[in-house]
Amino acid sequence: MTYDIATWVKVSAFIGSGLSMGFGAVGAAIGEGYTAAQANAALSRNPDSAGNIFKNMLVGQAVAESAAIFALVVAMILLFTEHRAETLSVYILISAGVCMGLGAIGSGIGAGYPAGEACFGISRQPAISDQLTTTMLIGSAVTQTSAIYALVTSLILLYADFFTRPFSPTWAAVIGAGLAAGLGAIGSGIGEGFVARAGCEGVARQPLSRAPVTNGMLLGMAVAETTAIYGLLIAVILLFKTFEPATSMAPCMALVAAGLCMGLGAVGPGIGEGFTGEGAVRWMARSPNEVAILTRSMLVGQAVSESTGIYSLVIALILIFVV
Amino acid sequence: MEELGRIHQLIVPFFGHDMTFNLEVMVMTWLVISSLLLFGFLASRKRSRLPGPLQSVGELFVMHLYGLTEDALGKEKAKTYAPLICALFMFLVLSNWFGIIPNLEEPTKDLNTPLSLGLMGFVIAHYAGIKTKGVKEYVKEYFQPIFFMMPLNVIGELAKVVSISFRLFGNIMGGSIIILVVSYLTYSIIFPPLLNAFFGLFVGTIQAFVFTMLTVVYISVQVK
Amino acid sequence: MAIEGVDIIRSAAFLGAGICMGLGAIGPGVGEGMAAAKACEAIGKNPKEAGLLTRTMLVGQAVTESTGIYSLVIALLLLFVV
């Protein structure tokens, strides 16, 4: 079954774009649905502030939509631009599609949480609805960073020149990079969404403690982001390191395995650190005097749950550099 | 469909390397800047107690953004940074809205514009941090909470620049690609303008606001 | 049965369209279900506001649908245009 390369490149472009938009639509829809659900609950609690709640829901859903828009952009690029007709293109295109598709899941789900909680908060405290909208925008926007890392990786895959490298390990490096950045973004997107939700809830319950709650929220989100940064790091190493041409399958599989390892390994710690941050930020609002103790225990707890993520990073680095 | 990849560029040879200028983006940016300057000049010419239309629009922007900056930074520091924030927000909103006008494009559609604005915010925030806290305290912050978190903190700071710029770039370029493809596919009159309104006006304003808010928050994190 | 190059491109396009719409239907389904569930609870708690709540639920579900529509657009593009 030998066809010319242009055929296979088109095949991979179509499958890649289908995967990208298919996976990418999952997360944002779940997040926006959660927002709409909380908005309804908020309305039943306080129908008089319907205008503010409605506006807040639409704004929050528009920010949560960004992840799906990134996936749509990558899908359209895959469908409509000309690709070079070489064997390496096949792997690049599928990898770019999978990367962006998986990367948009976590951020989509995560960005819906603070939006929903902000709508609920407006029903509790209609007077500070502007501040709640601002906190919600900060929270949702920072939650999108994991999808942005996946977008950056997809764009590098599509537009950088890999064709001057030897074919043999580069196909595996490309697939590994896509998996690392894509899977790695899932956990941290959802985790950061939990933290942002607690931040919005905190500001609604205790508007005077807005500054420590926002700072705690940003700190918790930044630590929960680290697993997605590991995924991006592995992806960038795989894409930009020069490998010697490999003659057997084993070194290639090592690179794919490195990407898979870091990608899957980043899911758990991301979500776990999100739970930790959520609990800490929720109580920072209720007892603003204890912010220092809460911050310390949040950071210690997140560092311990980071440990399996670090093990994955170490194994991935061993697979790339030593094996 | 070929417009998807084509950028008009002017390539100037410069001592052995090539300098590339993206012509459309530069012209559009200057158009936005001159409209903003014109607006500012006209709005503040005759200041009366009963404001005319231009003056009230200007007051609306300035009041809201000033309040935002004061919330985040406190009253004295807000005076230093509020003009920057106002200018940033108005530049971004006007450039995102420019895409709706038929033959014009948004300057934020090219990666250079959001990336340079992000870098500007980053440099300002860190310079403000060094000036307020002093160099030793500033460097010590990177080693919190545990000693070997330093590379992660540094990467986190760089990642902030990447995320803030790519978020704006992805949303605006994504909107324009979607509008291009949909208007290529459908022959209807209703669909493309609706999409244009959603992506250009609604998403453009929200993303401009998010970019500005995040810049203020990053400055306030460094300065406090 | 000789498989032509054009055939395999078309079959890949069909496969892509199927994956895209199939996976893309998961999200809006779950999301809109959550919105409808909370709307029902909310109407149960406050039946007087049923009109407002139903309206909000429908608007929220319409925005949630948009990602499903993106998947539909890509699937249709794969089937009929490329």
XYZ file of C-alpha atoms in Angstrom:
629
model
C 0.000 0.000 0.000
C 2.363 2.723 -1.125
C 0.956 6.111 -1.935
C 2.883 9.266 -2.541
C 3.768 11.420 0.392
C 1.377 14.235 -0.486
C -1.509 11.845 0.080
C -0.320 10.841 3.525
C 0.303 14.477 4.449
C -3.276 15.323 3.604
C -4.508 12.312 5.549
C -2.620 13.384 8.628
C -3.752 17.010 8.258
C -7.396 15.960 8.242
C -7.083 13.573 11.135
C -5.048 16.120 13.084
C -7.613 18.854 12.615
C -10.435 16.511 13.557
C -8.627 15.500 16.740
C -7.757 19.098 17.572
C -11.288 20.433 17.363
C -12.832 17.264 18.725
C -10.869 17.242 21.933
C -10.838 21.018 22.142
C -14.601 21.307 22.212
C -14.945 19.081 25.250
C -13.436 21.233 27.951
C -14.789 24.656 27.150
C -18.332 23.353 26.847
C -18.215 21.649 30.253
C -16.828 24.796 31.843
C -19.398 27.061 30.250
C -22.154 24.683 31.212
C -21.016 24.826 34.823
C -21.110 28.638 34.591
C -24.638 28.616 33.234
C -25.677 26.198 35.958
C -24.311 28.384 38.744
C -25.851 31.460 37.133
C -29.235 29.804 37.289
C -28.762 28.857 40.916
C -27.727 32.435 41.625
C -30.783 33.817 39.901
C -33.131 31.704 41.972
C -31.442 33.017 45.076
C -31.605 36.664 44.110
C -33.734 37.479 41.084
C -33.322 41.216 41.507
C -29.723 41.249 40.421
C -30.573 39.392 37.235
C -28.944 41.977 34.987
C -25.553 41.763 36.689
C -25.627 37.989 36.933
C -26.504 37.616 33.283
C -23.777 40.000 32.157
C -21.244 38.260 34.352
C -22.216 34.858 33.000
C -21.772 35.982 29.394
C -18.405 37.598 30.074
C -17.165 34.551 31.963
C -18.290 32.201 29.224
C -16.548 34.325 26.601
C -13.242 34.020 28.458
C -13.711 30.272 28.905
C -14.315 30.059 25.166
C -10.742 31.132 24.387
C -9.376 27.617 24.749
C -11.820 26.295 22.158
C -10.975 29.213 19.876
C -7.292 28.245 20.037
C -8.226 24.674 19.067
C -10.364 25.961 16.213
C -7.512 28.116 14.945
C -5.116 25.159 14.887
C -7.752 23.026 13.160
C -8.247 25.659 10.464
C -4.512 26.086 9.974
C -4.196 22.330 9.542
C -7.010 22.202 7.016
C -6.337 25.183 4.859
C -2.647 25.864 4.595
C -0.223 24.078 2.343
C 2.119 21.678 4.072
C 5.431 20.395 2.834
C 5.142 17.020 1.241
C 7.643 15.067 3.295
C 7.267 12.110 5.590
C 8.062 14.147 8.670
C 5.051 16.377 7.970
C 2.740 13.462 8.678
C 3.938 13.192 12.256
C 4.148 16.953 12.755
C 0.569 17.566 11.694
C -0.969 14.837 13.816
C 1.123 15.890 16.775
C 0.116 19.546 16.468
C -3.540 18.583 16.326
C -3.380 16.247 19.311
C -1.366 18.757 21.311
C -3.789 21.626 20.954
C -6.817 19.414 21.309
C -5.753 17.844 24.572
C -4.386 21.131 25.855
C -7.696 22.882 25.533
C -9.582 20.366 27.704
C -8.233 21.326 31.095
C -8.299 25.076 30.660
C -11.802 24.991 29.290
C -13.143 23.111 32.299
C -11.054 25.181 34.674
C -12.068 28.584 33.364
C -15.725 27.793 33.880
C -15.372 27.373 37.633
C -14.505 30.951 38.655
C -17.123 32.322 36.277
C -19.842 30.230 37.858
C -18.734 31.084 41.354
C -18.632 34.801 40.515
C -22.238 34.632 39.304
C -23.196 32.957 42.578
C -21.238 35.560 44.494
C -23.134 38.368 42.811
C -26.323 36.892 44.149
C -24.811 36.981 47.637
C -23.365 40.504 47.407
C -24.805 42.479 44.530
C -23.060 45.663 45.600
C -19.569 44.473 44.667
C -20.429 42.940 41.346
C -17.739 44.973 39.554
C -15.002 43.685 41.819
C -16.287 40.151 41.446
C -16.207 40.455 37.677
C -12.637 41.695 37.860
C -11.541 38.850 40.147
C -13.298 36.372 37.895
C -11.536 37.760 34.825
C -8.147 37.511 36.500
C -8.864 33.953 37.631
C -10.210 32.670 34.306
C -7.520 34.377 32.283
C -4.683 32.883 34.330
C -6.363 29.477 34.074
C -6.030 29.739 30.304
C -2.237 29.714 30.500
C -1.993 25.935 30.108
C -3.950 26.082 26.861
C -1.636 28.871 25.769
C 1.379 26.639 26.363
C -0.278 23.992 24.181
C -0.962 26.637 21.519
C 2.666 27.779 21.585
C 3.841 24.182 21.157
C 1.426 23.582 18.272
C 2.534 26.763 16.520
C 6.199 25.846 16.949
C 5.427 22.397 15.536
C 3.659 23.846 12.539
C 5.979 26.693 11.687
C 9.503 25.770 12.704
C 11.738 24.012 10.262
C 12.329 20.431 11.296
C 13.166 19.163 7.854
C 16.868 19.824 8.073
C 17.138 17.266 10.848
C 17.651 13.547 10.377
C 14.319 11.856 10.022
C 14.798 9.086 12.413
C 14.520 10.337 15.917
C 12.853 13.609 14.919
C 9.518 11.920 14.166
C 9.472 10.536 17.682
C 10.607 13.833 19.208
C 7.741 15.609 17.480
C 5.122 13.164 18.740
C 6.600 13.207 22.231
C 6.525 16.997 22.327
C 2.880 17.119 21.312
C 1.892 14.577 23.950
C 3.904 16.272 26.697
C 2.489 19.745 26.182
C -1.030 18.556 25.421
C -1.569 16.065 28.218
C 0.356 18.209 30.684
C -2.070 21.058 30.303
C -5.105 19.050 31.401
C -4.370 18.686 35.094
C -3.131 22.149 35.741
C -6.001 23.790 33.887
C -8.570 22.015 36.052
C -6.543 22.597 39.209
C -6.166 26.317 38.628
C -9.875 26.492 37.993
C -10.521 25.114 41.476
C -8.251 27.736 43.043
C -9.855 30.557 41.077
C -13.287 29.328 42.134
C -12.302 29.547 45.782
C -10.877 33.021 45.146
C -14.130 34.315 43.711
C -16.124 32.688 46.505
C -13.809 34.266 49.061
C -14.158 37.745 47.622
C -17.941 37.348 47.603
C -18.084 36.246 51.215
C -15.613 38.771 52.561
C -15.170 41.738 50.215
C -12.781 43.517 52.568
C -10.178 40.787 52.303
C -9.932 41.116 48.560
C -6.204 41.853 48.401
C -4.920 38.860 50.432
C -7.407 36.547 48.756
C -6.367 37.671 45.266
C -2.693 37.338 46.154
C -3.237 33.891 47.635
C -5.252 32.865 44.586
C -2.501 33.992 42.198
C 0.160 32.240 44.277
C -1.813 28.993 44.424
C -2.478 29.152 40.690
C 1.169 29.844 39.934
C 2.266 26.741 41.852
C -0.443 24.614 40.240
C 0.867 25.839 36.894
C 4.260 24.261 37.442
C 3.251 20.862 36.086
C 2.142 22.437 32.809
C 5.477 24.267 32.749
C 7.240 20.909 33.113
C 5.228 19.625 30.148
C 6.171 22.673 28.095
C 9.805 22.280 29.160
C 9.944 18.666 27.977
C 8.226 19.636 24.741
C 10.702 22.444 24.077
C 13.665 20.199 24.900
C 12.352 17.529 22.546
C 11.801 20.012 19.761
C 15.030 21.933 19.975
C 17.630 19.414 21.003
C 19.718 17.943 18.253
C 19.720 14.178 18.258
C 22.076 11.927 16.334
C 20.413 9.920 13.637
C 19.039 6.748 15.148
C 19.022 3.515 13.293
C 16.857 1.447 15.563
C 13.424 1.846 17.070
C 14.504 1.997 20.716
C 15.851 5.586 20.922
C 12.783 6.817 19.072
C 10.451 5.071 21.453
C 12.408 6.570 24.329
C 11.514 10.059 23.131
C 7.836 9.209 22.672
C 7.848 7.631 26.088
C 9.412 10.746 27.621
C 6.605 12.872 26.248
C 3.928 10.430 27.346
C 5.457 10.089 30.800
C 5.623 13.812 31.465
C 2.231 14.431 29.950
C 0.335 11.818 31.917
C 2.363 12.487 35.020
C 1.366 16.132 35.060
C -2.359 15.399 35.254
C -2.514 14.188 38.829
C -0.337 16.761 40.608
C -2.061 19.574 38.737
C -5.502 18.565 39.985
C -4.206 17.769 43.456
C -2.462 21.099 43.863
C -5.662 22.688 42.702
C -7.589 21.031 45.541
C -4.966 22.231 48.023
C -5.044 25.781 46.738
C -8.830 25.773 46.764
C -9.027 24.806 50.406
C -6.371 27.308 51.420
C -7.832 30.269 49.530
C -11.340 29.494 50.751
C -10.187 29.803 54.347
C -7.969 32.817 53.659
C -11.165 34.710 53.010
C -12.877 33.488 56.142
C -9.992 34.200 58.500
C -7.828 36.952 57.011
C -5.578 37.009 60.071
C -4.290 33.537 59.382
C -3.115 34.248 55.866
C 0.543 33.573 56.616
C -0.043 30.150 58.179
C -2.450 29.205 55.432
C -0.009 30.271 52.724
C 2.772 28.257 54.303
C 0.723 25.097 54.664
C -0.655 25.500 51.137
C 2.840 25.751 49.697
C 4.127 22.796 51.726
C 1.149 20.674 50.753
C 1.490 21.598 47.107
C 5.192 20.862 47.159
C 4.557 17.350 48.487
C 1.860 16.590 45.937
C 4.261 17.928 43.303
C 6.597 15.050 44.081
C 5.150 12.541 41.634
C 5.232 15.256 38.988
C 8.921 15.701 39.683
C 9.456 11.946 39.458
C 7.838 12.029 35.995
C 10.063 14.946 35.019
C 13.156 13.094 36.161
C 12.226 9.935 34.266
C 11.419 11.975 31.166
C 14.771 13.729 31.341
C 16.533 10.401 31.857
C 14.743 9.006 28.828
C 15.835 11.964 26.715
C 19.389 12.438 27.864
C 20.679 9.208 29.242
C 19.030 6.365 27.416
C -7.926 31.007 1.142
C -4.411 31.984 0.254
C -4.734 35.149 2.310
C -4.423 32.940 5.351
C -0.679 32.778 5.078
C 0.308 35.865 3.203
C 1.827 38.839 5.005
C 3.035 41.908 3.141
C 6.589 42.456 4.245
C 9.296 44.899 3.437
C 12.728 43.350 3.740
C 15.583 45.779 4.162
C 19.179 44.554 4.086
C 21.083 45.908 7.045
C 24.773 45.182 7.486
C 24.525 41.619 6.301
C 21.292 40.642 8.042
C 17.781 41.429 6.873
C 15.369 43.653 8.736
C 11.771 42.729 8.051
C 8.961 45.213 8.406
C 5.386 44.013 8.287
C 3.871 46.836 6.295
C 0.182 46.377 6.983
C 0.664 46.087 10.718
C 2.846 49.178 10.871
C 0.410 51.300 8.892
C -2.500 50.090 11.031
C -0.640 50.778 14.262
C 0.121 54.318 13.197
C -3.527 54.768 12.218
C -4.623 53.679 15.696
C -2.071 55.943 17.356
C -3.095 58.983 15.322
C -6.801 58.382 15.982
C -6.107 58.141 19.705
C -4.039 61.354 19.628
C -6.803 63.126 17.713
C -9.391 61.888 20.185
C -7.305 62.991 23.139
C -6.699 66.409 21.652
C -10.333 66.998 20.760
C -11.675 65.680 24.054
C -9.572 67.899 26.283
C -9.668 71.109 24.308
C -12.538 72.909 25.996
C -13.074 71.538 29.462
C -16.432 72.661 30.729
C -18.580 71.535 33.623
C -21.229 70.296 31.229
C -19.171 67.957 29.120
C -19.709 67.527 25.422
C -19.876 64.027 23.908
C -16.147 63.494 23.319
C -15.227 64.797 26.719
C -17.740 62.526 28.469
C -16.455 59.441 26.661
C -12.946 60.391 27.683
C -14.043 60.937 31.273
C -15.786 57.556 31.307
C -12.630 55.717 30.303
C -10.351 57.664 32.613
C -12.622 57.358 35.646
C -13.090 53.629 35.366
C -9.484 52.812 34.651
C -8.255 55.168 37.365
C -10.571 53.464 39.848
C -9.272 50.071 38.755
C -5.659 51.106 39.193
C -6.349 52.652 42.581
C -8.027 49.458 43.733
C -5.003 47.394 42.879
C -2.119 49.724 43.663
C -3.266 52.138 46.343
C -3.772 55.874 45.955
C -0.240 57.276 45.631
C 1.247 54.654 43.342
C -1.844 54.760 41.149
C -0.924 58.277 40.048
C 2.270 56.981 38.452
C 0.794 54.047 36.633
C -2.758 55.110 35.776
C -1.848 57.015 32.592
C 0.023 53.953 31.331
C -2.946 51.708 32.037
C -5.396 54.097 30.378
C -3.234 54.370 27.286
C -2.745 50.586 27.133
C -6.444 49.861 27.421
C -7.531 52.467 24.891
C -4.864 51.373 22.407
C -5.918 47.735 22.700
C -9.657 48.418 22.508
C -9.298 50.659 19.468
C -6.965 48.250 17.669
C -9.295 45.308 18.289
C -12.244 47.316 17.044
C -10.416 48.328 13.873
C -10.932 44.853 12.475
C -14.607 45.490 11.943
C -14.035 48.229 9.376
C -13.959 46.550 5.958
C -10.520 47.093 4.522
C -8.615 47.613 7.741
C -7.043 44.992 9.954
C -6.257 44.815 13.611
C -2.650 45.554 14.463
C -2.951 43.004 17.265
C -3.414 40.270 14.675
C 0.343 40.065 14.214
C 2.273 38.491 17.063
C 4.708 41.396 17.301
C 2.212 43.858 18.759
C 0.912 41.842 21.745
C 4.378 40.451 22.436
C 5.944 43.897 22.559
C 3.174 45.208 24.821
C 3.631 42.193 27.083
C 7.376 42.724 27.266
C 6.803 46.386 28.021
C 4.527 45.488 30.926
C 7.062 42.922 32.153
C 9.976 45.383 32.072
C 7.915 48.070 33.805
C 6.740 45.684 36.520
C 10.206 44.368 37.290
C 11.843 47.792 37.142
C 9.202 49.042 39.579
C 9.870 46.041 41.784
C 13.616 46.661 41.861
C 13.115 50.361 42.511
C 10.686 49.776 45.378
C 12.316 46.852 47.087
C 15.977 47.228 46.256
C 18.025 44.698 44.341
C 18.815 42.312 47.202
C 15.221 41.944 48.345
C 14.089 41.539 44.754
C 16.524 38.696 44.087
C 15.669 37.057 47.404
C 12.051 36.797 46.317
C 13.012 34.310 43.655
C 14.344 31.920 46.260
C 11.073 31.801 48.197
C 9.765 29.496 49.563
C 12.462 26.877 49.124
C 15.956 27.417 47.755
C 15.751 25.325 44.622
C 12.482 26.849 43.435
C 14.595 29.548 41.752
C 14.604 28.203 38.198
C 10.894 27.517 38.442
C 10.193 31.051 39.628
C 12.253 32.514 36.794
C 10.487 30.350 34.244
C 7.173 31.329 35.820
C 7.920 35.013 35.316
C 8.856 34.460 31.674
C 5.784 32.302 31.233
C 3.648 35.233 32.402
C 4.881 37.315 29.462
C 4.247 34.477 27.010
C 0.788 33.772 28.349
C -0.395 37.372 28.434
C 0.750 38.083 24.863
C -0.331 34.816 23.302
C -3.754 35.016 24.898
C -4.464 38.330 23.169
C -2.835 37.209 19.917
C -4.646 33.857 19.840
C -8.058 35.332 20.490
C -7.788 38.130 17.927
C -6.067 36.154 15.184
C -8.403 33.267 15.816
C -11.405 35.500 15.404
C -10.153 36.903 12.129
C -9.338 33.439 10.725
C -12.778 32.161 11.653
C -14.468 35.139 10.021
C -12.371 34.667 6.880
C -13.201 30.983 6.567
C -16.904 31.406 7.318
C -17.320 34.227 4.825
C -15.535 32.070 2.280
C -17.946 29.224 2.861
C -21.358 30.819 3.240
C -23.015 33.256 0.910
C -25.249 34.729 3.553
C -25.388 38.321 4.632
C -26.284 37.777 8.276
C -23.677 35.321 9.430
C -20.333 37.058 8.886
C -21.345 40.437 10.377
C -22.734 38.682 13.465
C -19.507 36.790 13.914
C -17.579 39.964 13.265
C -19.521 41.725 15.998
C -18.934 38.880 18.444
C -15.242 38.422 17.817
C -14.318 42.005 17.119
C -16.375 43.988 19.574
C -17.204 41.597 22.382
C -14.165 39.341 22.577
C -11.865 42.217 21.568
C -13.038 44.412 24.434
C -12.907 41.603 26.970
C -9.418 40.523 25.948
C -8.163 44.128 25.997
C -9.576 44.473 29.505
C -8.045 41.166 30.611
C -4.613 42.192 29.246
C -4.796 45.539 31.042
C -6.019 43.995 34.292
C -3.287 41.388 34.278
C -0.642 44.066 33.669
C -1.954 46.047 36.644
C -1.989 42.899 38.796
C 1.586 41.988 37.843
C 2.772 45.504 38.615
C 0.965 45.455 41.949
C 2.463 42.047 42.852
C 5.964 43.394 42.255
C 5.424 46.737 43.915
C 3.799 45.571 47.146
C -9.528 -4.175 -4.654
C -6.983 -1.536 -5.506
C -7.148 1.441 -3.174
C -6.405 4.716 -4.890
C -4.609 7.652 -3.325
C -7.691 9.807 -3.660
C -9.677 7.177 -1.812
C -7.473 7.151 1.196
C -7.573 10.947 1.412
C -11.338 10.891 1.360
C -11.477 8.127 3.916
C -9.155 10.098 6.169
C -11.359 13.152 5.779
C -14.380 11.087 6.787
C -12.496 9.646 9.725
C -11.443 13.113 10.843
C -14.975 14.412 10.532
C -16.274 11.536 12.572
C -13.725 11.901 15.341
C -14.238 15.640 15.420
C -17.992 15.618 15.727
C -18.032 12.564 17.942
C -15.670 13.918 20.532
C -17.017 17.409 20.114
C -20.471 16.330 21.171
C -19.298 15.175 24.598
C -18.625 18.576 26.049
C -21.767 20.494 25.177
C -23.818 17.509 26.237
C -22.349 17.448 29.705
C -22.297 21.212 30.063
C -25.829 21.855 28.950
C -27.001 19.038 31.158
C -25.414 20.671 34.179
C -27.038 23.991 33.281
C -30.458 22.404 32.896
C -30.083 20.489 36.168
C -29.300 23.582 38.177
C -32.097 25.456 36.401
C -34.570 22.789 37.487
C -33.338 22.975 41.053
C -33.544 26.746 40.948
C -37.125 26.658 39.672
C -37.932 24.210 42.406
C -36.628 26.627 45.001
C -38.240 29.689 43.497
C -41.125 28.820 41.148
C -42.214 32.415 40.788
C -39.186 33.245 38.680
C -39.647 30.379 36.260
C -39.709 32.650 33.201
C -36.473 34.426 34.044
C -34.753 31.180 34.964
C -35.787 29.405 31.786
C -34.628 32.336 29.714
C -31.245 32.407 31.398
C -30.888 28.664 31.046
C -31.546 28.861 27.322
C -29.070 31.692 26.784
C -26.419 29.887 28.810
C -27.003 26.685 26.876
C -26.779 28.565 23.582
C -23.336 29.903 24.445
C -22.248 26.456 25.625
C -23.391 25.054 22.300
C -20.917 27.217 20.437
C -17.994 24.818 20.796
C -20.196 22.048 19.473
C -20.925 24.279 16.513
C -17.219 24.795 15.918
C -16.828 21.004 15.747
C -19.785 20.813 13.381
C -18.192 23.419 11.121
C -14.898 21.541 10.988
C -16.727 18.266 10.339
C -18.734 19.809 7.502
C -15.593 21.339 6.072
C -13.908 17.971 6.122
C -16.866 16.273 4.482
C -17.758 18.693 1.756
C -15.073 21.218 1.110
C -11.693 19.523 1.314
